[in-house]
PDB file of C-alpha atoms in Angstrom:
ATOM      1  CA  MET A 514      95.912  -1.012 -57.904  1.00  0.00           C
ATOM      2  CA  ARG A 515      95.858   1.057 -60.760  1.00  0.00           C
ATOM      3  CA  ARG A 516      98.116   0.960 -64.064  1.00  0.00           C
ATOM      4  CA  ALA A 517      99.245   4.653 -64.666  1.00  0.00           C
ATOM      5  CA  GLY A 518      97.408   6.206 -67.401  1.00  0.00           C
ATOM      6  CA  SER A 519      94.628   2.652 -67.718  1.00  0.00           C
ATOM      7  CA  PRO A 520      90.798   3.233 -66.922  1.00  0.00           C
ATOM      8  CA  LEU A 521      90.208   1.465 -63.538  1.00  0.00           C
ATOM      9  CA  LEU A 522      88.767  -1.678 -65.023  1.00  0.00           C
ATOM     10  CA  SER A 523      91.291  -1.981 -67.852  1.00  0.00           C
ATOM     11  CA  ARG A 524      92.652  -5.416 -66.691  1.00  0.00           C
ATOM     12  CA  THR A 525      89.522  -6.652 -66.386  1.00  0.00           C
ATOM     13  CA  ASN A 526      87.918  -5.654 -69.810  1.00  0.00           C
ATOM     14  CA  ARG A 527      90.453  -7.641 -70.957  1.00  0.00           C
ATOM     15  CA  ALA A 528      89.546 -10.913 -69.085  1.00  0.00           C
ATOM     16  CA  LEU A 529      85.857 -10.214 -70.156  1.00  0.00           C
ATOM     17  CA  ALA A 530      86.130 -11.068 -73.552  1.00  0.00           C
ATOM     18  CA  TRP A 531      86.679 -14.887 -73.476  1.00  0.00           C
ATOM     19  CA  SER A 532      83.606 -15.307 -74.948  1.00  0.00           C
ATOM     20  CA  ALA A 533      83.259 -18.916 -76.333  1.00  0.00           C
ATOM     21  CA  ALA A 534      86.696 -19.675 -75.408  1.00  0.00           C
ATOM     22  CA  VAL A 535      88.174 -23.061 -75.347  1.00  0.00           C
ATOM     23  CA  ALA A 536      89.910 -22.260 -72.330  1.00  0.00           C
ATOM     24  CA  LEU A 537      93.035 -24.506 -71.293  1.00  0.00           C
ATOM     25  CA  ILE A 538      93.806 -24.489 -67.467  1.00  0.00           C
ATOM     26  CA  ALA A 539      97.296 -25.834 -66.538  1.00  0.00           C
ATOM     27  CA  LEU A 540      99.379 -23.172 -65.038  1.00  0.00           C
ATOM     28  CA  ALA A 541     101.632 -19.802 -65.250  1.00  0.00           C
ATOM     29  CA  VAL A 542     101.913 -19.429 -69.143  1.00  0.00           C
ATOM     30  CA  VAL A 543      99.019 -18.234 -71.283  1.00  0.00           C
ATOM     31  CA  ALA A 544      98.598 -19.695 -74.659  1.00  0.00           C
ATOM     32  CA  ALA A 545      96.038 -19.051 -76.846  1.00  0.00           C
ATOM     33  CA  LEU A 546      95.679 -20.658 -80.596  1.00  0.00           C
ATOM     34  CA  PRO A 547      94.507 -17.587 -82.910  1.00  0.00           C
ATOM     35  CA  LEU A 548      91.730 -18.472 -84.972  1.00  0.00           C
ATOM     36  CA  ALA A 549      93.572 -18.730 -88.088  1.00  0.00           C
ATOM     37  CA  ALA A 550      95.805 -21.123 -86.935  1.00  0.00           C
ATOM     38  CA  GLN A 551      92.816 -23.288 -86.041  1.00  0.00           C
ATOM     39  CA  THR A 552      91.155 -25.931 -87.855  1.00  0.00           C
ATOM     40  CA  PRO A 553      87.618 -25.445 -89.744  1.00  0.00           C
ATOM     41  CA  ALA A 554      85.696 -27.365 -86.755  1.00  0.00           C
ATOM     42  CA  GLN A 555      87.293 -25.080 -84.569  1.00  0.00           C
ATOM     43  CA  GLN A 556      86.671 -22.068 -86.443  1.00  0.00           C
ATOM     44  CA  SER A 557      82.994 -22.172 -87.053  1.00  0.00           C
ATOM     45  CA  SER A 558      80.244 -24.492 -87.972  1.00  0.00           C
ATOM     46  CA  ALA A 559      77.151 -24.568 -90.642  1.00  0.00           C
ATOM     47  CA  ASP A 560      74.958 -22.717 -87.959  1.00  0.00           C
ATOM     48  CA  GLY A 561      78.023 -20.268 -87.326  1.00  0.00           C
ATOM     49  CA  TYR A 562      79.151 -20.875 -84.015  1.00  0.00           C
ATOM     50  CA  ARG A 563      83.049 -20.188 -83.449  1.00  0.00           C
ATOM     51  CA  VAL A 564      85.316 -21.505 -80.748  1.00  0.00           C
ATOM     52  CA  SER A 565      88.957 -20.099 -79.462  1.00  0.00           C
ATOM     53  CA  ILE A 566      91.650 -21.625 -77.308  1.00  0.00           C
ATOM     54  CA  HIS A 567      92.766 -20.585 -74.137  1.00  0.00           C
ATOM     55  CA  VAL A 568      95.833 -22.219 -72.008  1.00  0.00           C
ATOM     56  CA  LEU A 569      97.360 -22.332 -68.619  1.00  0.00           C
ATOM     57  CA  THR A 570     100.312 -23.891 -67.190  1.00  0.00           C
ATOM     58  CA  TRP A 571     101.813 -24.028 -64.454  1.00  0.00           C
ATOM     59  CA  ASP A 572     105.281 -22.789 -63.260  1.00  0.00           C
ATOM     60  CA  GLY A 573     108.091 -24.515 -65.184  1.00  0.00           C
ATOM     61  CA  SER A 574     105.410 -24.693 -67.879  1.00  0.00           C
ATOM     62  CA  ASP A 575     106.022 -27.424 -71.015  1.00  0.00           C
ATOM     63  CA  PRO A 576     107.860 -25.426 -73.878  1.00  0.00           C
ATOM     64  CA  ASP A 577     105.161 -26.836 -76.239  1.00  0.00           C
ATOM     65  CA  LEU A 578     102.472 -24.714 -74.725  1.00  0.00           C
ATOM     66  CA  GLU A 579     104.354 -21.228 -74.878  1.00  0.00           C
ATOM     67  CA  PRO A 580     102.284 -18.831 -76.392  1.00  0.00           C
ATOM     68  CA  VAL A 581     102.066 -18.529 -80.391  1.00  0.00           C
ATOM     69  CA  PRO A 582     102.586 -15.192 -81.775  1.00  0.00           C
ATOM     70  CA  ASP A 583      99.262 -12.956 -81.210  1.00  0.00           C
ATOM     71  CA  ALA A 584      97.804 -16.149 -79.388  1.00  0.00           C
ATOM     72  CA  GLY A 585      95.622 -13.922 -76.846  1.00  0.00           C
ATOM     73  CA  ALA A 586      94.352 -11.274 -79.258  1.00  0.00           C
ATOM     74  CA  ALA A 587      90.965 -12.979 -80.344  1.00  0.00           C
ATOM     75  CA  PHE A 588      89.776 -13.984 -77.369  1.00  0.00           C
ATOM     76  CA  LYS A 589      90.898 -10.626 -75.467  1.00  0.00           C
ATOM     77  CA  LEU A 590      89.100  -8.632 -77.687  1.00  0.00           C
ATOM     78  CA  ASN A 591      85.717 -10.650 -78.154  1.00  0.00           C
ATOM     79  CA  PRO A 592      83.057  -8.794 -76.359  1.00  0.00           C
ATOM     80  CA  ASN A 593      80.612 -11.763 -76.354  1.00  0.00           C
ATOM     81  CA  ARG A 594      78.163 -12.374 -73.088  1.00  0.00           C
ATOM     82  CA  TRP A 595      75.794 -14.834 -72.146  1.00  0.00           C
ATOM     83  CA  SER A 596      72.229 -13.089 -72.715  1.00  0.00           C
ATOM     84  CA  PRO A 597      70.040 -12.255 -70.241  1.00  0.00           C
ATOM     85  CA  SER A 598      67.615 -14.412 -71.502  1.00  0.00           C
ATOM     86  CA  ALA A 599      70.234 -17.479 -70.452  1.00  0.00           C
ATOM     87  CA  MET A 600      70.069 -16.611 -66.895  1.00  0.00           C
ATOM     88  CA  PRO A 601      70.789 -18.558 -64.791  1.00  0.00           C
ATOM     89  CA  VAL A 602      73.481 -20.111 -66.824  1.00  0.00           C
ATOM     90  CA  ARG A 603      72.735 -24.132 -65.601  1.00  0.00           C
ATOM     91  CA  VAL A 604      75.944 -26.266 -65.165  1.00  0.00           C
ATOM     92  CA  TRP A 605      76.011 -30.140 -64.908  1.00  0.00           C
ATOM     93  CA  LEU A 606      78.716 -32.461 -63.382  1.00  0.00           C
ATOM     94  CA  ASN A 607      79.698 -35.864 -64.671  1.00  0.00           C
ATOM     95  CA  PRO A 608      82.019 -37.088 -61.462  1.00  0.00           C
ATOM     96  CA  ALA A 609      83.316 -40.060 -63.630  1.00  0.00           C
ATOM     97  CA  GLY A 610      87.158 -40.265 -62.965  1.00  0.00           C
ATOM     98  CA  GLY A 611      87.266 -37.580 -60.492  1.00  0.00           C
ATOM     99  CA  PRO A 612      89.090 -38.187 -57.192  1.00  0.00           C
ATOM    100  CA  SER A 613      86.570 -40.111 -55.039  1.00  0.00           C
ATOM    101  CA  ALA A 614      88.097 -38.624 -51.538  1.00  0.00           C
ATOM    102  CA  LEU A 615      87.157 -35.166 -52.622  1.00  0.00           C
ATOM    103  CA  PRO A 616      83.650 -33.783 -52.718  1.00  0.00           C
ATOM    104  CA  ILE A 617      83.531 -32.898 -56.392  1.00  0.00           C
ATOM    105  CA  GLU A 618      80.098 -32.032 -56.058  1.00  0.00           C
ATOM    106  CA  ASP A 619      80.059 -29.670 -53.171  1.00  0.00           C
ATOM    107  CA  LEU A 620      83.079 -28.092 -54.806  1.00  0.00           C
ATOM    108  CA  VAL A 621      81.011 -27.313 -58.135  1.00  0.00           C
ATOM    109  CA  ARG A 622      78.245 -26.041 -56.186  1.00  0.00           C
ATOM    110  CA  GLY A 623      79.852 -23.605 -54.024  1.00  0.00           C
ATOM    111  CA  ALA A 624      81.919 -22.273 -57.537  1.00  0.00           C
ATOM    112  CA  VAL A 625      78.311 -21.422 -58.853  1.00  0.00           C
ATOM    113  CA  GLY A 626      77.232 -19.738 -55.562  1.00  0.00           C
ATOM    114  CA  GLN A 627      80.476 -17.656 -55.725  1.00  0.00           C
ATOM    115  CA  TRP A 628      79.984 -16.408 -59.249  1.00  0.00           C
ATOM    116  CA  SER A 629      76.464 -16.245 -58.973  1.00  0.00           C
ATOM    117  CA  SER A 630      76.462 -13.828 -55.535  1.00  0.00           C
ATOM    118  CA  ILE A 631      78.618 -10.948 -56.615  1.00  0.00           C
ATOM    119  CA  GLU A 632      77.045  -7.753 -55.666  1.00  0.00           C
ATOM    120  CA  GLY A 633      76.247  -5.531 -58.413  1.00  0.00           C
ATOM    121  CA  SER A 634      76.033  -8.209 -61.087  1.00  0.00           C
ATOM    122  CA  ALA A 635      73.173  -9.780 -62.758  1.00  0.00           C
ATOM    123  CA  PHE A 636      74.888 -12.802 -63.858  1.00  0.00           C
ATOM    124  CA  ARG A 637      73.632 -16.203 -62.470  1.00  0.00           C
ATOM    125  CA  PHE A 638      74.967 -19.717 -62.802  1.00  0.00           C
ATOM    126  CA  GLU A 639      72.686 -22.779 -61.311  1.00  0.00           C
ATOM    127  CA  TYR A 640      74.044 -26.055 -60.668  1.00  0.00           C
ATOM    128  CA  ALA A 641      71.434 -28.769 -62.504  1.00  0.00           C
ATOM    129  CA  GLY A 642      72.757 -32.195 -60.878  1.00  0.00           C
ATOM    130  CA  THR A 643      75.002 -34.817 -62.081  1.00  0.00           C
ATOM    131  CA  THR A 644      74.884 -36.229 -65.663  1.00  0.00           C
ATOM    132  CA  THR A 645      76.516 -38.910 -67.958  1.00  0.00           C
ATOM    133  CA  ALA A 646      77.102 -36.581 -70.557  1.00  0.00           C
ATOM    134  CA  ASP A 647      80.254 -36.178 -72.075  1.00  0.00           C
ATOM    135  CA  ALA A 648      82.149 -32.777 -72.775  1.00  0.00           C
ATOM    136  CA  GLY A 649      81.145 -32.778 -76.448  1.00  0.00           C
ATOM    137  CA  ALA A 650      82.210 -29.065 -76.913  1.00  0.00           C
ATOM    138  CA  CYS A 651      85.944 -30.188 -76.379  1.00  0.00           C
ATOM    139  CA  ASN A 652      86.036 -32.599 -79.102  1.00  0.00           C
ATOM    140  CA  PHE A 653      87.720 -30.654 -81.917  1.00  0.00           C
ATOM    141  CA  THR A 654      87.553 -33.280 -84.489  1.00  0.00           C
ATOM    142  CA  ASN A 655      83.805 -34.072 -84.139  1.00  0.00           C
ATOM    143  CA  ARG A 656      82.230 -31.086 -82.127  1.00  0.00           C
ATOM    144  CA  GLN A 657      78.825 -32.021 -80.184  1.00  0.00           C
ATOM    145  CA  LEU A 658      77.099 -29.523 -79.021  1.00  0.00           C
ATOM    146  CA  ASP A 659      74.203 -30.649 -76.250  1.00  0.00           C
ATOM    147  CA  GLY A 660      72.865 -27.499 -74.672  1.00  0.00           C
ATOM    148  CA  ARG A 661      74.677 -28.685 -71.576  1.00  0.00           C
ATOM    149  CA  ASN A 662      77.408 -27.237 -69.817  1.00  0.00           C
ATOM    150  CA  THR A 663      79.019 -29.700 -68.462  1.00  0.00           C
ATOM    151  CA  VAL A 664      82.079 -30.334 -65.880  1.00  0.00           C
ATOM    152  CA  THR A 665      83.840 -33.681 -66.630  1.00  0.00           C
ATOM    153  CA  PHE A 666      87.238 -35.984 -65.853  1.00  0.00           C
ATOM    154  CA  THR A 667      89.448 -36.839 -68.351  1.00  0.00           C
ATOM    155  CA  THR A 668      92.919 -38.629 -68.639  1.00  0.00           C
ATOM    156  CA  SER A 669      93.533 -37.241 -72.246  1.00  0.00           C
ATOM    157  CA  LEU A 670      95.004 -33.800 -71.586  1.00  0.00           C
ATOM    158  CA  PRO A 671      98.874 -32.872 -71.229  1.00  0.00           C
ATOM    159  CA  SER A 672     100.437 -33.816 -67.986  1.00  0.00           C
ATOM    160  CA  THR A 673     100.874 -30.294 -67.514  1.00  0.00           C
ATOM    161  CA  THR A 674      97.208 -29.109 -67.750  1.00  0.00           C
ATOM    162  CA  LEU A 675      94.893 -29.241 -65.051  1.00  0.00           C
ATOM    163  CA  GLY A 676      91.868 -28.220 -67.161  1.00  0.00           C
ATOM    164  CA  VAL A 677      90.031 -27.195 -70.469  1.00  0.00           C
ATOM    165  CA  THR A 678      87.365 -25.207 -71.052  1.00  0.00           C
ATOM    166  CA  CYS A 679      85.432 -25.323 -74.286  1.00  0.00           C
ATOM    167  CA  SER A 680      83.140 -22.698 -74.870  1.00  0.00           C
ATOM    168  CA  VAL A 681      81.220 -21.481 -77.899  1.00  0.00           C
ATOM    169  CA  TRP A 682      79.457 -18.309 -79.073  1.00  0.00           C
ATOM    170  CA  SER A 683      76.809 -18.135 -81.889  1.00  0.00           C
ATOM    171  CA  GLY A 684      77.224 -15.897 -84.850  1.00  0.00           C
ATOM    172  CA  SER A 685      74.559 -13.334 -83.281  1.00  0.00           C
ATOM    173  CA  GLY A 686      77.236 -13.089 -80.912  1.00  0.00           C
ATOM    174  CA  ASN A 687      75.583 -14.649 -77.564  1.00  0.00           C
ATOM    175  CA  LEU A 688      77.658 -17.299 -75.519  1.00  0.00           C
ATOM    176  CA  ARG A 689      75.460 -20.722 -76.343  1.00  0.00           C
ATOM    177  CA  GLU A 690      77.662 -23.403 -74.399  1.00  0.00           C
ATOM    178  CA  PHE A 691      80.728 -24.505 -72.285  1.00  0.00           C
ATOM    179  CA  ASP A 692      82.101 -28.425 -71.436  1.00  0.00           C
ATOM    180  CA  ILE A 693      84.966 -28.167 -68.987  1.00  0.00           C
ATOM    181  CA  GLN A 694      87.504 -30.999 -68.523  1.00  0.00           C
ATOM    182  CA  LEU A 695      89.663 -31.153 -65.851  1.00  0.00           C
ATOM    183  CA  ASN A 696      92.793 -33.517 -65.788  1.00  0.00           C
ATOM    184  CA  ALA A 697      91.567 -37.049 -63.893  1.00  0.00           C
ATOM    185  CA  SER A 698      95.712 -37.424 -63.298  1.00  0.00           C
ATOM    186  CA  VAL A 699      96.407 -34.592 -61.604  1.00  0.00           C
ATOM    187  CA  ASN A 700      97.514 -34.979 -58.202  1.00  0.00           C
ATOM    188  CA  TRP A 701      94.227 -33.635 -56.782  1.00  0.00           C
ATOM    189  CA  GLY A 702      94.096 -32.397 -53.027  1.00  0.00           C
ATOM    190  CA  PRO A 703      91.484 -30.619 -50.550  1.00  0.00           C
ATOM    191  CA  SER A 704      91.571 -27.035 -49.223  1.00  0.00           C
ATOM    192  CA  GLY A 705      93.432 -26.234 -46.418  1.00  0.00           C
ATOM    193  CA  SER A 706      95.059 -29.462 -46.242  1.00  0.00           C
ATOM    194  CA  LEU A 707      96.969 -29.637 -49.582  1.00  0.00           C
ATOM    195  CA  GLY A 708      99.980 -32.262 -49.500  1.00  0.00           C
ATOM    196  CA  PRO A 709     103.125 -31.816 -51.455  1.00  0.00           C
ATOM    197  CA  GLY A 710     102.705 -31.596 -55.477  1.00  0.00           C
ATOM    198  CA  GLN A 711      99.094 -31.726 -54.715  1.00  0.00           C
ATOM    199  CA  PHE A 712      96.954 -28.975 -56.668  1.00  0.00           C
ATOM    200  CA  ASP A 713      93.523 -27.218 -55.181  1.00  0.00           C
ATOM    201  CA  LEU A 714      90.659 -29.084 -56.934  1.00  0.00           C
ATOM    202  CA  ALA A 715      88.247 -26.305 -55.734  1.00  0.00           C
ATOM    203  CA  SER A 716      90.503 -23.148 -57.146  1.00  0.00           C
ATOM    204  CA  THR A 717      90.535 -24.771 -60.343  1.00  0.00           C
ATOM    205  CA  ILE A 718      86.848 -25.292 -60.519  1.00  0.00           C
ATOM    206  CA  LEU A 719      86.116 -21.780 -59.508  1.00  0.00           C
ATOM    207  CA  HIS A 720      88.511 -20.658 -62.246  1.00  0.00           C
ATOM    208  CA  GLU A 721      87.296 -22.716 -65.275  1.00  0.00           C
ATOM    209  CA  LEU A 722      83.769 -21.697 -64.449  1.00  0.00           C
ATOM    210  CA  GLY A 723      85.303 -18.002 -64.598  1.00  0.00           C
ATOM    211  CA  HIS A 724      86.229 -18.914 -68.010  1.00  0.00           C
ATOM    212  CA  GLY A 725      82.117 -20.269 -68.348  1.00  0.00           C
ATOM    213  CA  ALA A 726      81.229 -17.095 -67.331  1.00  0.00           C
ATOM    214  CA  GLY A 727      83.061 -15.332 -69.539  1.00  0.00           C
ATOM    215  CA  LEU A 728      86.224 -14.397 -68.115  1.00  0.00           C
ATOM    216  CA  GLY A 729      89.688 -14.646 -69.597  1.00  0.00           C
ATOM    217  CA  HIS A 730      92.957 -13.837 -67.626  1.00  0.00           C
ATOM    218  CA  PRO A 731      93.567 -10.340 -65.902  1.00  0.00           C
ATOM    219  CA  CYS A 732      97.500 -10.446 -66.912  1.00  0.00           C
ATOM    220  CA  GLU A 733      99.871 -12.813 -68.886  1.00  0.00           C
ATOM    221  CA  SER A 734     103.045 -12.529 -67.190  1.00  0.00           C
ATOM    222  CA  ALA A 735     103.695 -11.936 -63.288  1.00  0.00           C
ATOM    223  CA  ASN A 736     105.844  -8.491 -64.113  1.00  0.00           C
ATOM    224  CA  ARG A 737     103.084  -7.029 -65.785  1.00  0.00           C
ATOM    225  CA  CYS A 738     100.436  -7.890 -63.224  1.00  0.00           C
ATOM    226  CA  THR A 739      99.127  -5.726 -60.451  1.00  0.00           C
ATOM    227  CA  ASP A 740      98.791  -6.776 -56.656  1.00  0.00           C
ATOM    228  CA  ASP A 741      94.972  -7.131 -57.345  1.00  0.00           C
ATOM    229  CA  GLU A 742      95.713  -8.985 -60.236  1.00  0.00           C
ATOM    230  CA  ARG A 743      97.914 -11.365 -58.658  1.00  0.00           C
ATOM    231  CA  GLN A 744      95.354 -12.289 -55.743  1.00  0.00           C
ATOM    232  CA  ALA A 745      92.496 -12.888 -58.520  1.00  0.00           C
ATOM    233  CA  VAL A 746      91.299 -16.312 -58.897  1.00  0.00           C
ATOM    234  CA  MET A 747      91.475 -15.847 -62.701  1.00  0.00           C
ATOM    235  CA  TYR A 748      95.082 -14.768 -62.511  1.00  0.00           C
ATOM    236  CA  PRO A 749      96.837 -17.080 -64.787  1.00  0.00           C
ATOM    237  CA  SER A 750      99.049 -19.135 -62.422  1.00  0.00           C
ATOM    238  CA  LEU A 751      98.362 -21.920 -59.597  1.00  0.00           C
ATOM    239  CA  LYS A 752     101.255 -23.445 -58.000  1.00  0.00           C
ATOM    240  CA  PRO A 753     100.911 -26.924 -56.172  1.00  0.00           C
ATOM    241  CA  ARG A 754      99.461 -26.437 -52.595  1.00  0.00           C
ATOM    242  CA  GLU A 755      98.343 -23.243 -53.645  1.00  0.00           C
ATOM    243  CA  GLU A 756      94.932 -22.102 -53.378  1.00  0.00           C
ATOM    244  CA  ARG A 757      92.617 -19.279 -54.854  1.00  0.00           C
ATOM    245  CA  ASN A 758      89.381 -20.411 -54.064  1.00  0.00           C
ATOM    246  CA  VAL A 759      87.597 -17.307 -53.111  1.00  0.00           C
ATOM    247  CA  LEU A 760      86.715 -14.787 -55.407  1.00  0.00           C
ATOM    248  CA  GLN A 761      89.070 -11.312 -55.041  1.00  0.00           C
ATOM    249  CA  ALA A 762      88.108  -7.696 -55.906  1.00  0.00           C
ATOM    250  CA  ASP A 763      89.329  -7.653 -59.625  1.00  0.00           C
ATOM    251  CA  ASP A 764      87.173 -11.094 -60.193  1.00  0.00           C
ATOM    252  CA  ARG A 765      84.028  -9.303 -58.885  1.00  0.00           C
ATOM    253  CA  ALA A 766      84.720  -6.347 -60.910  1.00  0.00           C
ATOM    254  CA  ALA A 767      85.434  -8.318 -64.193  1.00  0.00           C
ATOM    255  CA  MET A 768      81.915  -9.888 -63.741  1.00  0.00           C
ATOM    256  CA  ILE A 769      80.188  -6.355 -62.970  1.00  0.00           C
ATOM    257  CA  GLU A 770      81.587  -4.837 -66.003  1.00  0.00           C
ATOM    258  CA  ALA A 771      80.513  -8.037 -67.902  1.00  0.00           C
ATOM    259  CA  TYR A 772      77.316  -8.303 -66.215  1.00  0.00           C
ATOM    260  CA  PRO A 773      76.090  -5.007 -64.693  1.00  0.00           C
ATOM    261  CA  ARG A 774      72.996  -5.142 -62.477  1.00  0.00           C
ATOM    262  CA  LEU A 775      70.414  -2.523 -63.777  1.00  0.00           C
ATOM    263  CA  VAL A 776      69.115  -0.241 -60.914  1.00  0.00           C
ATOM    264  CA  VAL A 777      65.701   1.337 -61.200  1.00  0.00           C
ATOM    265  CA  PRO A 778      65.242   4.372 -59.873  1.00  0.00           C
ATOM    266  CA  VAL A 779      62.488   4.941 -57.183  1.00  0.00           C
ATOM    267  CA  VAL A 780      60.255   7.934 -57.970  1.00  0.00           C
ATOM    268  CA  SER A 781      59.016   9.925 -55.156  1.00  0.00           C
ATOM    269  CA  ARG A 782      55.271  10.664 -55.505  1.00  0.00           C
ATOM    270  CA  ASP A 783      55.436  13.431 -52.677  1.00  0.00           C
TER     271      ASP A 783
END
C-alpha cells in the first residue's frame, strides 16, 4: 500500500539508512540517540568510524526508553551500505547464555538464508560458525572491533529490551562491522508453539540481522504505518506470542532498493 503523494519505496528508503546503527531491539517504540547526544566513543574513533543507536520496546514500553527529540534523524538519513567487495557479509554465533532448549544455530542459519536469497537483491550473508568472541562493538566505554559480526547473548540489557545491534560505518561511508546482543533473561520460546509471555527468538534474530544488513524500521508509530509495513519483519513492534519470522514484501523491497542486483543485458549477434 502506498502513502498518498509518496514514492513507492519511500518507507523502505527510510529503513535503508540505519548504516552502522547501534540498533537495540526491545519492542513497540523506536528510540535512537542522536549523534550529538552520544559520548565521543559512540560518535567516532581515531580511524573515523561512527555509530548511532536504534531502540525498540514491546507494547507498554518503559517510559525511560521513549524517543528523544529528533532521535531517528541521524540514522534514517544515513545512506551507508556494505560495499560489494564485503559480500558475503560473514556472521558468527556465540551461543553462550542462550536458551538451551532452542536450536539457536539453526535459527541464525535460517535468518542468514532468508536475507541472502531475495530475488533482485545482490546482498549476501554467510554463516561462519560458532565463536567465543564477545560483542565488542557494543562496548560503549571501550569499543573493540574484531572484524567479526557476532550474535551473542547477555544479561546486561534492560528487561524491556529483546536485543541490540551495534553496527559501525567508517569515514569512507561503508559499513564495516556489527555485533548483536540478545537478552538472555527474556522468556524465549519456539516458533509455532509460543506460550504465555514468550517471545519468538527466530523473529528477533531475523529482525536484528536486518539491521546488520543495513535496514531500519519502516515506520515508528502504528497509526502512521501502512498495512504492508505492519506485516514487515522490520516493523518496530513484536508482542509476546507474536511471530514475524518470514520476510515480507516491504522487507524485500528495502533490500532490493539498498542492494540492487545488476542485470547484464544479453546482446544478440543475429
